[in-house]
Short mmCIF file of C-alpha atoms in Angstrom, two decimals:
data_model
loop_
_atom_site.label_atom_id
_atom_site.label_comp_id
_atom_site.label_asym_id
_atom_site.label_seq_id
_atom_site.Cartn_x
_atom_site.Cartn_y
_atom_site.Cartn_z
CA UNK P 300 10.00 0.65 -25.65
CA UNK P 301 10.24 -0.13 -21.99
CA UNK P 302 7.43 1.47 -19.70
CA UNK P 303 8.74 3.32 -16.80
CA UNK P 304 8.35 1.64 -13.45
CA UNK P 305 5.21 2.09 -11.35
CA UNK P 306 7.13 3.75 -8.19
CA UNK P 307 10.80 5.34 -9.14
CA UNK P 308 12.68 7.24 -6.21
CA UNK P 309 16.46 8.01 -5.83
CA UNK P 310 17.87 9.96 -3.77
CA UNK P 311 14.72 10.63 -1.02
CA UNK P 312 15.34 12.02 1.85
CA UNK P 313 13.04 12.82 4.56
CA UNK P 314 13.13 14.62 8.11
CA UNK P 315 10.86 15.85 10.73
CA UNK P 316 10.80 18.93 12.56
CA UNK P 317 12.67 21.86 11.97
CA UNK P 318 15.83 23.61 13.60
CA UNK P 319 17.51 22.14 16.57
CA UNK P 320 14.05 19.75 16.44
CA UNK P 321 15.37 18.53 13.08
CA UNK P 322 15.49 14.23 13.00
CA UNK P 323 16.20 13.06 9.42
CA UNK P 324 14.13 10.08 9.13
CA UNK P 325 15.02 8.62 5.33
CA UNK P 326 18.07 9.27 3.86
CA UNK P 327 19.23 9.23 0.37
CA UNK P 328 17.02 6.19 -0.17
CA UNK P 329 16.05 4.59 -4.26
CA UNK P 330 14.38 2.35 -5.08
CA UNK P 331 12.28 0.63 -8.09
CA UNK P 332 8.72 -1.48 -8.03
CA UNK P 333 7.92 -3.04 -11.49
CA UNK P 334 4.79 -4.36 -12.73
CA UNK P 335 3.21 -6.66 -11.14
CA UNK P 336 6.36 -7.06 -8.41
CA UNK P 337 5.53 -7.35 -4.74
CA UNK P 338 7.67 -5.52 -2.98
CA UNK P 339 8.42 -6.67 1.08
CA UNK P 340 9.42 -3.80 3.19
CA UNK P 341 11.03 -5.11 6.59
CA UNK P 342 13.44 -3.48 9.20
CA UNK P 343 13.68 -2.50 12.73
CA UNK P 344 10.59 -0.26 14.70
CA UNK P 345 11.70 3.56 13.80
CA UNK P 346 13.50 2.88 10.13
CA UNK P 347 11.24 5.18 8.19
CA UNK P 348 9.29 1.98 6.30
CA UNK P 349 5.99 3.76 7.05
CA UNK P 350 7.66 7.42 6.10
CA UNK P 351 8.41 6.11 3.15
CA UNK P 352 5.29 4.56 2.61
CA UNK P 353 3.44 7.29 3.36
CA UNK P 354 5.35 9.28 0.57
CA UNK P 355 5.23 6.72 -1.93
CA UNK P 356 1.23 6.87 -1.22
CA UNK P 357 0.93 10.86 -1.28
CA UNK P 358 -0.04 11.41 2.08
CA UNK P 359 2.97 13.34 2.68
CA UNK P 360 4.12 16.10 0.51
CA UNK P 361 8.24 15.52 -0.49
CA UNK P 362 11.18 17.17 0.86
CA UNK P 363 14.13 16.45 -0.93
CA UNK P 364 15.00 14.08 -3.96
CA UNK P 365 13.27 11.97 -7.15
CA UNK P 366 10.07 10.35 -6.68
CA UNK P 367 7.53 9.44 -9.57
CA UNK P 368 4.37 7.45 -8.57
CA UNK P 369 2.31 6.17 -11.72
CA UNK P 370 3.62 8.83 -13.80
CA UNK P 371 3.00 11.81 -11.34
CA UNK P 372 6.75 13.08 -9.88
CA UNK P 373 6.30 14.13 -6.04
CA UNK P 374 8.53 16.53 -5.62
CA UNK P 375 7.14 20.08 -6.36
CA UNK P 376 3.21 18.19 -6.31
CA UNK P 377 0.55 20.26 -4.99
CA UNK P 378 -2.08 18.74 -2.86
CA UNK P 379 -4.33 18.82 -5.90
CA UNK P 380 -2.20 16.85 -8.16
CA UNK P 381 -1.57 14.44 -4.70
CA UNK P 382 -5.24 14.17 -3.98
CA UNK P 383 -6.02 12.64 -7.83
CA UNK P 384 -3.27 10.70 -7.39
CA UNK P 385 -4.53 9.17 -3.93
CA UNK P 386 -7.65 8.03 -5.68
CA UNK P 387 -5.56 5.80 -8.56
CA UNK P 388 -3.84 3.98 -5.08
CA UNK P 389 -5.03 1.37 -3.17
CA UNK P 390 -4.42 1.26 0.83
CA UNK P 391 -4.69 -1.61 2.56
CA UNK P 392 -3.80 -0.58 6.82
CA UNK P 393 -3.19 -2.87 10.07
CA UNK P 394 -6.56 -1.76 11.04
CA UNK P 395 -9.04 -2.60 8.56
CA UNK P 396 -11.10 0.70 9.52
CA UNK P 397 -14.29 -0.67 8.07
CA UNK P 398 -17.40 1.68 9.60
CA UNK P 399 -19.25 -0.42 11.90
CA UNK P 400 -22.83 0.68 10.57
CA UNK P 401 -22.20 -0.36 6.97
CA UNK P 402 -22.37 -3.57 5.64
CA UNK P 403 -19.15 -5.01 3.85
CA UNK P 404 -20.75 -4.58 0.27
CA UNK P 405 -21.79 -1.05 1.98
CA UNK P 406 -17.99 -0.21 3.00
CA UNK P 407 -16.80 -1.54 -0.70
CA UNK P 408 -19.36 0.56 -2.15
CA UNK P 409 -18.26 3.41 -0.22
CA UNK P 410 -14.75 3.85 -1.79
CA UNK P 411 -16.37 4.46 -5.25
CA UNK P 412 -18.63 7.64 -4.15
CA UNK P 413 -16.22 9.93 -5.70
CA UNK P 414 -16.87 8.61 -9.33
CA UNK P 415 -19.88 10.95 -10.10
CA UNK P 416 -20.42 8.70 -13.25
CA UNK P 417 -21.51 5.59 -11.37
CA UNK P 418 -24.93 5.03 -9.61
CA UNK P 419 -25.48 3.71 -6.32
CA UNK P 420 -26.76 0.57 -7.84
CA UNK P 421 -23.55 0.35 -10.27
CA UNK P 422 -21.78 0.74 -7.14
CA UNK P 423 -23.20 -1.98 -4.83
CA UNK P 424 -23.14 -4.05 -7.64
CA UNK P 425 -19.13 -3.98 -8.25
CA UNK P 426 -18.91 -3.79 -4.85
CA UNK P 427 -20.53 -7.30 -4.73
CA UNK P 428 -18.56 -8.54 -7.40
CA UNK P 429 -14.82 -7.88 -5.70
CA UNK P 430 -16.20 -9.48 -2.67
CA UNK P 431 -17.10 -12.28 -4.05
CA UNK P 432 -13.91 -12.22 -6.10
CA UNK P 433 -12.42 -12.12 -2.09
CA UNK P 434 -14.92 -15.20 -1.21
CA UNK P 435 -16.97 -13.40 0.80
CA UNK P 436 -20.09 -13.63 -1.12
CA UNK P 437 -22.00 -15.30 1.06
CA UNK P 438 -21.14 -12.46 3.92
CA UNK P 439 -22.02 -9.60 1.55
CA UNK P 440 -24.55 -7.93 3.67
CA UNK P 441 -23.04 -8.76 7.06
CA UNK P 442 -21.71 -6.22 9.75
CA UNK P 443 -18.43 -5.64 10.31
CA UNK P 444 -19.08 -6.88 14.24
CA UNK P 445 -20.34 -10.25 12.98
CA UNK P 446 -17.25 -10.78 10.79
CA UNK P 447 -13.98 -12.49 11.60
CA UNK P 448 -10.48 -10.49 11.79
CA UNK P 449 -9.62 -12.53 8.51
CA UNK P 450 -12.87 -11.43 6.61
CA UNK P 451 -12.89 -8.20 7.72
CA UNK P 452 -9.18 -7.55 6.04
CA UNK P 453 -10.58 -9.25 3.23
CA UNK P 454 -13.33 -6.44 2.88
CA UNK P 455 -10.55 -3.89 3.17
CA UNK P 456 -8.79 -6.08 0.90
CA UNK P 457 -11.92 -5.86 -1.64
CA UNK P 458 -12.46 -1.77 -0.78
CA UNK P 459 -8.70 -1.10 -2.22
CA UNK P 460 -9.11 -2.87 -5.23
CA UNK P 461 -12.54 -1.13 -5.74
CA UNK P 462 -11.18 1.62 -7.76
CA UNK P 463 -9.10 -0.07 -10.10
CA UNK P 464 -5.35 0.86 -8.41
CA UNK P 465 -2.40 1.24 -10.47
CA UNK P 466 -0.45 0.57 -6.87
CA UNK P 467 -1.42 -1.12 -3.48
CA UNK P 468 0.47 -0.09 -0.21
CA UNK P 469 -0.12 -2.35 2.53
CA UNK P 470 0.77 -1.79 6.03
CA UNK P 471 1.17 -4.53 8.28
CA UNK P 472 -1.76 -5.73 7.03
CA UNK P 473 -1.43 -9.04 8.66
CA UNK P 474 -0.45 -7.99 11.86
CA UNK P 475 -3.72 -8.41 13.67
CA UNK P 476 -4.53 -11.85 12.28
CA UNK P 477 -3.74 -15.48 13.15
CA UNK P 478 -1.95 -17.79 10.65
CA UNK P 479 -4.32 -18.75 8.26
CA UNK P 480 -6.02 -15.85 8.38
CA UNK P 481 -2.82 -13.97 7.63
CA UNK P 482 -1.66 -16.32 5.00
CA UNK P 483 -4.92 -16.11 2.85
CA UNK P 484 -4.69 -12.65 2.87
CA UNK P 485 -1.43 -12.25 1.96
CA UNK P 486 -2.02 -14.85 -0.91
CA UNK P 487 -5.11 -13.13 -2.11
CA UNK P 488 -3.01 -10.29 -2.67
CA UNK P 489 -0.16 -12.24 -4.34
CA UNK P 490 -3.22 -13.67 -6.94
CA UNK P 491 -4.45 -10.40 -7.73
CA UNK P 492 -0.65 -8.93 -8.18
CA UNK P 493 0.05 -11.32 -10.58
CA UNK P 494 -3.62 -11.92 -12.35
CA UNK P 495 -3.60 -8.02 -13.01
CA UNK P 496 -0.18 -6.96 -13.17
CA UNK P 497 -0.25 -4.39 -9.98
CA UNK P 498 2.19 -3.81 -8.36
CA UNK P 499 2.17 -4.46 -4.05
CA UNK P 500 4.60 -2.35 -1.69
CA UNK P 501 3.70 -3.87 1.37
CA UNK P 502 4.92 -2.93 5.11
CA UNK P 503 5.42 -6.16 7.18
CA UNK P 504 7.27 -7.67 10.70
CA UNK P 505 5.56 -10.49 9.64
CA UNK P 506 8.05 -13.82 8.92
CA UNK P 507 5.17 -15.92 8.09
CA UNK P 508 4.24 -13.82 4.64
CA UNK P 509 8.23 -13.49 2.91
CA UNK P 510 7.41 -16.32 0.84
CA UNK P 511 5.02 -14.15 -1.68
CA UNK P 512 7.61 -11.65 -2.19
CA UNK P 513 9.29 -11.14 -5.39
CA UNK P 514 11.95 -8.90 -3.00
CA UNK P 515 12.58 -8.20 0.30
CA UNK P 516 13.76 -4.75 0.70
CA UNK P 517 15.21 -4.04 4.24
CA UNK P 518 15.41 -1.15 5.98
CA UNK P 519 17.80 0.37 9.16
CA UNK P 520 18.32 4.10 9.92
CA UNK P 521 16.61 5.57 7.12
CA UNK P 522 18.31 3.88 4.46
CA UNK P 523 18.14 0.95 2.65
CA UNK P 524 20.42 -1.68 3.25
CA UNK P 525 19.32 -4.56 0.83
CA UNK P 526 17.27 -5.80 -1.90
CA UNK P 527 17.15 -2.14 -3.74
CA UNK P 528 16.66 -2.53 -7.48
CA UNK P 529 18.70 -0.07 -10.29
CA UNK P 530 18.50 -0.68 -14.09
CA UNK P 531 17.17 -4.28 -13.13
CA UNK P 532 19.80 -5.58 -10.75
CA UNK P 533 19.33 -6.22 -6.91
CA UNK P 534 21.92 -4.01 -5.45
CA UNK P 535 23.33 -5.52 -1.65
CA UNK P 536 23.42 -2.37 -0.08
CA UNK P 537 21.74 1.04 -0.99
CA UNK P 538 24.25 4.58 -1.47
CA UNK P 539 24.78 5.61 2.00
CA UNK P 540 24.92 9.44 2.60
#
């Protein structure tokens, strides 16, 4: 029996305001992430990629259409049921927002406070062991201020994987970082996709990453215009409205 994808929408649309204020913002838009897939969305400044995003990653509460997330279905979700979900997701932003008086094993650490079962110590010990797993071993008890751009995303990279995601969203997580930089980061993620089977929705302008995609969704307008994915084929252009 086949296991139902990690993310599942059809039909989502999105607006903001209300009234004469009303702006639709994502429009009748599905789309599928599998296992392990990572999952490029591009498009145009204003074309909802972060709206969508944001919904996909329960920060936002659903308007209108299908959405299931790891087995939880948005629509109708109270903020409890969004809130547990939250914590089985791992976010990875354009600014790494690391807290500048913790170390980076401190920061890692952090993100698993809200498992009453574990002890500080159990803590700051797995929090040691995905930074090293990020090679930053050696830069455990370091600042934020005396790391690079590239390390510090790597400690963000570390504190989203602390709590064992089902699902990473990444936005423009590269933005901020040179080349190499960029490119390890990107490929750090691609390892860890594929070495654990989670799946990436990632959130990029960025032409130098495409190459660790499994598909490149594009966006325009609220909808999506290629690379959607129903019953297993890569549809050229998504229903338009």
């Amino acid at each position: 029996m086949t296991s139902p994808a990690p993310v599942a929408i059809e039909g989502l649309s999105y607006a903001y305001g209300e009234g004469e204020l009303r702006r639709p913002v994502l429009r009748d838009v599905t789309l599928q992430i599998g296992a392990g897939e990572i999952v490029l969305l591009t498009g145009p400044s204003g074309s909802g990629k972060t709206t969508l995003l944001t919904l996909v990653g329960a920060l936002r509460a659903m308007q209108e259409g299908h959405c299931q997330v790891l087995g939880q279905q948005m629509l109708g979700a109270t903020e409890d049921q969004r809130v547990l979900l939250r914590r089985r997701i791992g976010f990875i932003f354009q600014q790494h927002n690391l807290l500048g008086f913790l170390t980076a094993r401190q920061n890692v650490a952090m993100s698993l406070e809200l498992d009453p079962a574990t002890t500080e110590a159990e803590r700051l010990g797995r929090a040691g062991t995905l930074l090293d797993a990020v090679g930053l071993r050696a830069r455990a008890d370091a600042l934020p201020s005396k790391l690079s751009g590239g390390q510090r995303q790597r400690v963000a990279v570390a504190r989203a994987l602390a709590g064992n995601p089902g699902l990473i969203l990444a936005d423009e997580p590269t933005a901020a970082l040179d080349r190499v930089s960029g490119q390890e980061v990107v490929h750090l993620l691609r390892d860890l996709a594929r070495s654990g089977g989670v799946p990436i929705l990632l959130v990029t302008h960025d032409p130098r990453i495409l190459d660790i995609a499994d598909r490149i969704v594009e966006m325009e307008d609220g909808r999506i215009t290629s690379g959607a994915m129903e019953d297993g084929r890569i549809t050229s252009s998504a229903p338009v409205s």
